[in-house]
Short mmCIF file of C-alpha atoms in Angstrom, two decimals:
data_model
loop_
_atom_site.label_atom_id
_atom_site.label_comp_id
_atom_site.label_asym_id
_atom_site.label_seq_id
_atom_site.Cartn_x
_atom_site.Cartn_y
_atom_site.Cartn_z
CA UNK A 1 -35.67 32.09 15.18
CA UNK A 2 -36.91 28.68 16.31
CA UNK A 3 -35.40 27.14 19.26
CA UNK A 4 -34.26 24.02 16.78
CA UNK A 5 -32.78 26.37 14.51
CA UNK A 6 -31.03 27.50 17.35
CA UNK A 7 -29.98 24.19 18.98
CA UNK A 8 -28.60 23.14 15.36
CA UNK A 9 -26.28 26.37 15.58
CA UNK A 10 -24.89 25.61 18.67
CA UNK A 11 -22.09 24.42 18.52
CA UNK A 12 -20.53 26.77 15.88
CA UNK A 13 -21.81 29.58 17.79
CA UNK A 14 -19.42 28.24 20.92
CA UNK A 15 -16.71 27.80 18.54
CA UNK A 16 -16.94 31.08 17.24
CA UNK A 17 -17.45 29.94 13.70
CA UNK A 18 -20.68 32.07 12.84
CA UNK A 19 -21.41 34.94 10.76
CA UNK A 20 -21.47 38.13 13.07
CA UNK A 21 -25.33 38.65 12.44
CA UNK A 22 -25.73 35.09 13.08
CA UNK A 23 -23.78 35.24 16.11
CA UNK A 24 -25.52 38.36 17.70
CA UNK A 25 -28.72 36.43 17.49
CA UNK A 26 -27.97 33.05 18.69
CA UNK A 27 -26.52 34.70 21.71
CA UNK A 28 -29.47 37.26 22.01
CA UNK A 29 -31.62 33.88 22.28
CA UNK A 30 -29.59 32.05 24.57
CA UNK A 31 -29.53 34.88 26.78
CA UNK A 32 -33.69 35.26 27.34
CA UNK A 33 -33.78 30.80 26.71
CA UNK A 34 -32.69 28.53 29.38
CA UNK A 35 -32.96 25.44 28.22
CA UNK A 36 -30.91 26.69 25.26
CA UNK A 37 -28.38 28.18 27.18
CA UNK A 38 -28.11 24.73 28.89
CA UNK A 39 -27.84 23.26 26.08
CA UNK A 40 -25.15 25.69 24.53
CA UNK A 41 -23.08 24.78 27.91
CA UNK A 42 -23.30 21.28 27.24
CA UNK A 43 -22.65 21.12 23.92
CA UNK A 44 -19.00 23.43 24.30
CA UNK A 45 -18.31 20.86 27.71
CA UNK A 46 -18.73 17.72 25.54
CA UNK A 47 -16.81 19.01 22.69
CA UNK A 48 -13.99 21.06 24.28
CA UNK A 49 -13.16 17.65 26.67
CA UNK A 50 -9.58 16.83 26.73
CA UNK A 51 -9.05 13.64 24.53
CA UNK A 52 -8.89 10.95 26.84
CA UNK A 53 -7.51 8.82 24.69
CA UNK A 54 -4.11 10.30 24.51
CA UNK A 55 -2.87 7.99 27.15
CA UNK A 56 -3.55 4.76 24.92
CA UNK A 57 -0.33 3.53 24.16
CA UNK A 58 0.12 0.62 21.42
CA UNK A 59 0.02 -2.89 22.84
CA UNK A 60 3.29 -4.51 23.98
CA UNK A 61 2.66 -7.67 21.73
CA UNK A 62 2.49 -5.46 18.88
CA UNK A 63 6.31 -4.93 18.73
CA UNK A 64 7.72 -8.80 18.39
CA UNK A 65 4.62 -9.34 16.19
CA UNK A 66 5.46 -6.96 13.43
CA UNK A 67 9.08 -7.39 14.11
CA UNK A 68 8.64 -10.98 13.30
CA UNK A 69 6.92 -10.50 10.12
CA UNK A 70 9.09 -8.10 8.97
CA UNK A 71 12.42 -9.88 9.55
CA UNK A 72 10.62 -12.84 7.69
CA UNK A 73 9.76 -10.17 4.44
CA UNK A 74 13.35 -10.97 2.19
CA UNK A 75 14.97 -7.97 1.78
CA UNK A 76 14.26 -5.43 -1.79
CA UNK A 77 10.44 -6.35 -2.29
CA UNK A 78 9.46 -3.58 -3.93
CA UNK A 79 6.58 -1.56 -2.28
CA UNK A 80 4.36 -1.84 -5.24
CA UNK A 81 4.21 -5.44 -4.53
CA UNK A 82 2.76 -4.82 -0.43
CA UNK A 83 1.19 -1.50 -1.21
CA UNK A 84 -2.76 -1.41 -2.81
CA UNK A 85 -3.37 2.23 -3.06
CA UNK A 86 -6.90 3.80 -2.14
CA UNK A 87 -7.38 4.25 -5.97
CA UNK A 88 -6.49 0.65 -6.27
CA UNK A 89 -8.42 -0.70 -3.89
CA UNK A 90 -11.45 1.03 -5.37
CA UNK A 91 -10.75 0.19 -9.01
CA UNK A 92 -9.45 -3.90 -8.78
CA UNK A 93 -11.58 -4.91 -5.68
CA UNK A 94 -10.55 -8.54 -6.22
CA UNK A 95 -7.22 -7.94 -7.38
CA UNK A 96 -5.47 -6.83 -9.99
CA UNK A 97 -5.91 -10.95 -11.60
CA UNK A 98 -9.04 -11.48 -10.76
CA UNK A 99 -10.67 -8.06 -11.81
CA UNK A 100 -8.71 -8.49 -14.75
CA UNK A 101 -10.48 -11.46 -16.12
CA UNK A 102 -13.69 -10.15 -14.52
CA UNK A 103 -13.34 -7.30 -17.06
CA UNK A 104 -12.41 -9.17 -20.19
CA UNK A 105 -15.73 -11.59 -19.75
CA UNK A 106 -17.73 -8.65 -19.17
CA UNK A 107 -16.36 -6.75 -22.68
CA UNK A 108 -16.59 -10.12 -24.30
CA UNK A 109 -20.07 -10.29 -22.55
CA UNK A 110 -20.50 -6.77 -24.22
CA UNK A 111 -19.11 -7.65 -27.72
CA UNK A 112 -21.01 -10.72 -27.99
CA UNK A 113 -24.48 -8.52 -27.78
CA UNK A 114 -23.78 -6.06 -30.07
CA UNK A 115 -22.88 -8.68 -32.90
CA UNK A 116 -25.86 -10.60 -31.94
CA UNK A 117 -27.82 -7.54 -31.80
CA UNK A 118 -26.70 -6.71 -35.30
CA UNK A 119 -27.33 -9.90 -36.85
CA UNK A 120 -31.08 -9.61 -39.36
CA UNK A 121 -34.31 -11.26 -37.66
CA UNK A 122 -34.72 -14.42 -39.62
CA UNK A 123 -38.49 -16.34 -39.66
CA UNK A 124 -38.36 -19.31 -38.20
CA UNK A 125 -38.72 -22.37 -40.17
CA UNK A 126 -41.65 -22.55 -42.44
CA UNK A 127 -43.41 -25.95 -42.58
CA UNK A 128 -46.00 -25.15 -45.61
CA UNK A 129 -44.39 -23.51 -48.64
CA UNK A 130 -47.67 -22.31 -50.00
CA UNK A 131 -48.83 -20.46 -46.66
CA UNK A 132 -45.33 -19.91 -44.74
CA UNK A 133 -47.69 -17.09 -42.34
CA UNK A 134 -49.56 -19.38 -40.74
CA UNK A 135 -46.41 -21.01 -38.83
CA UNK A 136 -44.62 -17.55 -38.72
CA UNK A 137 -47.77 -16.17 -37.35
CA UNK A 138 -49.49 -18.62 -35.25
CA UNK A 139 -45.85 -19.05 -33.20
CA UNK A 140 -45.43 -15.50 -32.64
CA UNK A 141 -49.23 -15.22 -31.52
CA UNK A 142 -49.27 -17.59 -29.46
CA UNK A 143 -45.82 -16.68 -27.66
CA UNK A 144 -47.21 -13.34 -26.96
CA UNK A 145 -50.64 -13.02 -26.53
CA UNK A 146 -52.55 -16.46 -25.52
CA UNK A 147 -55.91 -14.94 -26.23
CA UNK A 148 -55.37 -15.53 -29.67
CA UNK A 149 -56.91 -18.20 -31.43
CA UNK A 150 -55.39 -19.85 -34.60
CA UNK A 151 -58.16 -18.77 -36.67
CA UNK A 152 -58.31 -15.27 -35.43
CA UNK A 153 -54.83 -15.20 -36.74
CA UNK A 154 -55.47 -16.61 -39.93
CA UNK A 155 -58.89 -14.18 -40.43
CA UNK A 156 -57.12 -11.46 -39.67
CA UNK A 157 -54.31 -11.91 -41.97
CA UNK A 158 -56.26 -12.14 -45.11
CA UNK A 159 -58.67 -9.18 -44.27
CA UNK A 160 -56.01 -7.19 -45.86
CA UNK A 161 -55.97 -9.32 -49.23
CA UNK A 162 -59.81 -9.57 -49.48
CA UNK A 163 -60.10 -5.63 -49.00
CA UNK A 164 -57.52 -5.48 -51.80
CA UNK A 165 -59.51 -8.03 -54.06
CA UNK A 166 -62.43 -6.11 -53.77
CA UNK B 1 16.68 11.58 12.84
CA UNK B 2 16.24 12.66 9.40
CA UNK B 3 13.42 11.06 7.73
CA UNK B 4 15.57 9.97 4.66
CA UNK B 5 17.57 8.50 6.95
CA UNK B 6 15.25 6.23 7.99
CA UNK B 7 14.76 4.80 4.31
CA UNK B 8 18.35 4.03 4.21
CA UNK B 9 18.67 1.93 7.23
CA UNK B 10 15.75 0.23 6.67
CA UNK B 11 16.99 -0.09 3.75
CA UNK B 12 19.96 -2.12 4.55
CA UNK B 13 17.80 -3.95 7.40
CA UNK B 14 19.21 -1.83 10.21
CA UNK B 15 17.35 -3.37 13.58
CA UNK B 16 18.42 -0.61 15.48
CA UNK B 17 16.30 1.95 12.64
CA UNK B 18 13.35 -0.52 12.73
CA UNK B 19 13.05 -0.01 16.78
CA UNK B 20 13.66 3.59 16.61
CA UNK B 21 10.89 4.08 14.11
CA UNK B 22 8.42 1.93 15.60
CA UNK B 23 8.60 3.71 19.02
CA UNK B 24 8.23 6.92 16.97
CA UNK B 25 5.02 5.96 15.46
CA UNK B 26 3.38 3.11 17.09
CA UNK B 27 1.28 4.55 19.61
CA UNK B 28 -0.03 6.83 17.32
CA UNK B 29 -0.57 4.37 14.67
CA UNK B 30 -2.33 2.31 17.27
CA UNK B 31 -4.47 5.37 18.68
CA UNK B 32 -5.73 5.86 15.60
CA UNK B 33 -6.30 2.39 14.42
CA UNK B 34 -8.23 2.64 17.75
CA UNK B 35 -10.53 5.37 17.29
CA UNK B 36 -11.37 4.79 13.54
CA UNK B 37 -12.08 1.03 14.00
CA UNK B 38 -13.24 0.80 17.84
CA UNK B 39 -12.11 -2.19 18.60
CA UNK B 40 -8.55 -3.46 20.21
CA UNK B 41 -8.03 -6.88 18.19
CA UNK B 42 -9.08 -4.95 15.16
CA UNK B 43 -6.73 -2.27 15.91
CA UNK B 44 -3.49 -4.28 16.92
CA UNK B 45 -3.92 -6.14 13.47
CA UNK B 46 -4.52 -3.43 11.46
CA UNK B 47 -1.50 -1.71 13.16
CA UNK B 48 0.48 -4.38 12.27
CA UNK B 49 -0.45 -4.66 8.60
CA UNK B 50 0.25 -1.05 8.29
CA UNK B 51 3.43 -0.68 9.48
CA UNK B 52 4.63 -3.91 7.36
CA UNK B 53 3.27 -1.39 4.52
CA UNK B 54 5.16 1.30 5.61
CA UNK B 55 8.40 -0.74 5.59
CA UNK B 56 7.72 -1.85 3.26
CA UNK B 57 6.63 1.39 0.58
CA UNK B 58 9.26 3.22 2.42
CA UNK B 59 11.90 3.49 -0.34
CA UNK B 60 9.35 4.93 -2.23
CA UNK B 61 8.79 7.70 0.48
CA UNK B 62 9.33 11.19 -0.90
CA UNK B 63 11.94 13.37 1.08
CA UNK B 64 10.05 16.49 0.01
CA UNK B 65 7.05 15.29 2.46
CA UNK B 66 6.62 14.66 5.92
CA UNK B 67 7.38 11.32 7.05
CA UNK B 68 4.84 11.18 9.98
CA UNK B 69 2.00 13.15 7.31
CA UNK B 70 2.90 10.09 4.89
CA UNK B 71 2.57 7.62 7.95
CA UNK B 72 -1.07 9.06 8.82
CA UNK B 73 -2.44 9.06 5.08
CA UNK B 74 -1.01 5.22 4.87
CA UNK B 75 -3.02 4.17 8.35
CA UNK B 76 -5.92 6.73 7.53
CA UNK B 77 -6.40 5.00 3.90
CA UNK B 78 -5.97 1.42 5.74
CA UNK B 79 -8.28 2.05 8.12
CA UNK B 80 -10.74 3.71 5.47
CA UNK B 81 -10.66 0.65 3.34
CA UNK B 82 -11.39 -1.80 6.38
CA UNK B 83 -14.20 -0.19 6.89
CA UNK B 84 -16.07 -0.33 4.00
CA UNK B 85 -14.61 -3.74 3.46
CA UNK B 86 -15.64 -5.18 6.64
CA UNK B 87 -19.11 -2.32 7.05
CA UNK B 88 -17.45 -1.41 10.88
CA UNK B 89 -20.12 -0.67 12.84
CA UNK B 90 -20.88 3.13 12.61
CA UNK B 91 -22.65 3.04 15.94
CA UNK B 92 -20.46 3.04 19.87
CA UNK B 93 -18.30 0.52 20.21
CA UNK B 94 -18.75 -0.75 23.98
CA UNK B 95 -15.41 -1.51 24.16
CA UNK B 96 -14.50 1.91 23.21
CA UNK B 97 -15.91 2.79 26.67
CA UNK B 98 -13.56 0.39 28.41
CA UNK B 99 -10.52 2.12 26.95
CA UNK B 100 -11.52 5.26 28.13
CA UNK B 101 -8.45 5.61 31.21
CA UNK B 102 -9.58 6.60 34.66
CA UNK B 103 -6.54 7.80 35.55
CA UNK B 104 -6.60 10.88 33.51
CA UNK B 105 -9.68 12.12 35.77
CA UNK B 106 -8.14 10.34 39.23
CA UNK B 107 -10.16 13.17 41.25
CA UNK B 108 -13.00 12.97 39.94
CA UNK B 109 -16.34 11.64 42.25
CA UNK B 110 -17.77 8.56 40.54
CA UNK B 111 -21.28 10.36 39.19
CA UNK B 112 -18.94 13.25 37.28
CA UNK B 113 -17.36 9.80 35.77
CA UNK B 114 -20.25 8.44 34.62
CA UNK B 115 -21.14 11.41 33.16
CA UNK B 116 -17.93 12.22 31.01
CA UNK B 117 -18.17 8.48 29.83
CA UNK B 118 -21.56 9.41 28.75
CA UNK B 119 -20.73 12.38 27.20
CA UNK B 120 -17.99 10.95 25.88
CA UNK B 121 -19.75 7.75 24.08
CA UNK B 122 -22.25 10.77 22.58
CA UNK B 123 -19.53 12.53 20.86
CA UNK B 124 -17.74 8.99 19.57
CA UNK B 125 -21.34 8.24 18.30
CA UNK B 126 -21.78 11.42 16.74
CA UNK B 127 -18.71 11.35 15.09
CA UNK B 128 -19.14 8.53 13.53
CA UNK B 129 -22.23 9.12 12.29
CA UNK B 130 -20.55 12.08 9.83
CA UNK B 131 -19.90 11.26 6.27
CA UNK B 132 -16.29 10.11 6.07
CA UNK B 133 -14.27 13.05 4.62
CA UNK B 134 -15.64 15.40 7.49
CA UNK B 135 -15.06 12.83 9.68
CA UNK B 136 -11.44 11.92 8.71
CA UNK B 137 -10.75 16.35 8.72
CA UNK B 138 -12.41 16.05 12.14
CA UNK B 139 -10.91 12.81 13.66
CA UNK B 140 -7.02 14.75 12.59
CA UNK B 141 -8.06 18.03 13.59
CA UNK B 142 -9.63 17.44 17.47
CA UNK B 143 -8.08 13.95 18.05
CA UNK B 144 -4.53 14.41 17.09
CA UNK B 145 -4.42 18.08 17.41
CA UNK B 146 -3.10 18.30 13.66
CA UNK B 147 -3.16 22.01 12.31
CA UNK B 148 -4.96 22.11 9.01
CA UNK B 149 -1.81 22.61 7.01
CA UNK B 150 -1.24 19.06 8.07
CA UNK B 151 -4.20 17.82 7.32
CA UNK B 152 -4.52 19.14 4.24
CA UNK B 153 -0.95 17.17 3.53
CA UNK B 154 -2.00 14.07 5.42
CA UNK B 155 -5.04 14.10 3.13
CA UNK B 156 -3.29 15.32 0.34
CA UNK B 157 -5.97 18.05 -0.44
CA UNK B 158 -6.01 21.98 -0.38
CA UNK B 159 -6.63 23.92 2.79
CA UNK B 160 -9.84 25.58 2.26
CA UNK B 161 -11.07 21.75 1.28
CA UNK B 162 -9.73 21.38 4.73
CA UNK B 163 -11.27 24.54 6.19
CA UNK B 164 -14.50 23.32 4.79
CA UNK B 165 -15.08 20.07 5.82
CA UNK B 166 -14.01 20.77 9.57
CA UNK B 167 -16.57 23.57 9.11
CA UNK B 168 -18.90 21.12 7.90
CA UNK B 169 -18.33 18.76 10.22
CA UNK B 170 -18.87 20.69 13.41
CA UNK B 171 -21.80 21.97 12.23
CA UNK B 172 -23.13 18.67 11.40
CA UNK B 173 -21.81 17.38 14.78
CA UNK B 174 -23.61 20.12 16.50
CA UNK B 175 -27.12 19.00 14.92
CA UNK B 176 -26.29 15.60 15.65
CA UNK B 177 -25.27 16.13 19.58
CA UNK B 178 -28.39 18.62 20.23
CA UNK B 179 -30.37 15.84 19.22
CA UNK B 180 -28.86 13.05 20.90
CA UNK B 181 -28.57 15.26 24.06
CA UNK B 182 -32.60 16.28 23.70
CA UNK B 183 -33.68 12.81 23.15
CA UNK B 184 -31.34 11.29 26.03
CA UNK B 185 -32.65 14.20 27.93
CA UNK B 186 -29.53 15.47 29.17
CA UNK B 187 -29.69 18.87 28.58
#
């Protein structure tokens, strides 16, 4: 095995948390590779310290502060009312009022599409009764492709009719 | 004291109940206020706010569980949720280095010193650098010496979840300290 592949197994092999086969050759590697076995020591020293932070006690101004607050909390508030919940939390990130309305503009938000969606395509308004394409046409032509030319438009809509004439 | 006790004093506003449980949880509260958010201001507010919660969610407690699991999973989910709220710097705190205490080493000689600080700033970093569930499992299980029947209550999931993401976690914290220790040139 690699000596990465090695280095990354390391620390389980110290802690005794590999597979025997594994085991048998991380330690037949650290035996024949110094800087491994170096490695391996300093890994289990850094790990297996004694938590020095065992001795950190809580602040002394932390007492009269929360006894303060909580002497000014009335009496009965039910927890619900303090407590927001992981789940909570998660789910109403701006409160229960605020998410609330949040989610009622965003279904009307959602409602209003679909019905919009679902409403026919009407033509716009036609300005020549006798040849309501060329304002239908020319508009949408132009809107999308401005390489169009009015009369391209109109020559290209009666190519149809003329091959049907004929 | 009984833990249901507790409730019922509180309950009735019992001064004498609120002292006793603070001193029963506060420095552990704080400690790990401490070590998940890395800074001391930070940590004494946070400690504050969560004890006000426990008071306060207290009648709700459940006899059937532990009171001091229930008090970890209320500061653990606290803690949790100010850090994604406020993005808490997943690298070393510096001031995390200042709380280290001399005085559990007194004998030490001054190089050996600066070397367990070191070492101890690369195993902070590492830690923090693992995805949170490991490093919640991990934090409970080295930290606070919790077995991992009670971390599997204080987290509220099953044992071999437990089993696995302490697994996981010290074999991602492995990769990540062989690295560090390469590139810092330590070992």
């Amino acid at each position: 095995m690699r000596h990465r592949t090695i280095q990354n197994m390391l620390l389980l092999f110290r802690e005794g948390r590999l597979e025997a086969e594994r085991h048998r050759q991380v330690a037949e590697h650290i035996e024949q590779c110094a800087p491994c076995r170096v490695l391996a020591e300093r890994l289990g020293r850094i790990y297996g310290a004694p938590a020095t932070d065992r001795a950190v006690t809580a602040p002394a101004a932390l007492y009269p502060r929360v006894r303060a607050r909580w002497q000014s909390q009335p009496a009965g508030i039910p927890a619900s009312a303090h407590i927001r919940s992981a789940w909570s939390t998660a789910l109403m990130p701006l409160g229960p009022g605020r998410s609330l309305a949040a989610a009622v503009l965003l279904l009307a938000a959602i409602g209003a599409g679909l019905i919009l969606g679902a409403l026919p395509n009407e033509a716009p308004a036609v300005v020549d009764q006798n040849q309501p394409w060329k304002e239908v046409f020319y508009t949408d032509m132009l809107q999308a492709d401005n390489t169009h030319s009015y009369y391209q438009v109109v020559e290209d809509l009666y190519k149809p009719a003329a091959a049907e004439e004929k | 004291m009984q833990d249901k006790d507790w409730v019922e004093r509180l309950a009735a506003r019992d001064e004498a109940a609120f002292r006793e449980l603070y001193e029963a949880h506060a420095d552990r509260i704080y400690r790990l206020c401490l070590r998940m958010l890395q800074n001391r201001q930070e940590a004494e507010d946070a400690a504050q706010e969560i004890f006000l919660r426990i008071l306060a969610a207290l009648p709700q407690f459940r006899a059937d569980a532990q009171l001091s699991s229930w008090i970890y999973r209320i500061t653990l989910n606290y803690c949790l949720n100010l850090q994604r709220q406020r993005k808490v710097k997943r690298w070393l705190s510096l001031e995390w280095l200042e709380l280290q205490p001399e005085a559990a080493h007194p004998d030490e000689g001054a190089e050996r010193r600066i070397e367990r600080e070191e070492e101890s700033a690369l195993l902070t970093a590492a830690i923090n650098r693992l995805p949170e569930r490991q490093r919640t499992a991990l934090i409970l299980f080295r930290f606070e010496e919790k077995s991992y029947q009670e971390i599997a209550a204080i987290l509220g999931c099953s044992l071999t979840a437990v089993e696995s993401r302490i697994f996981q976690a010290k074999k991602n914290l492995g990769k990540l300290l062989a690295k560090a220790l390469k590139d810092t040139s330590f070992a």
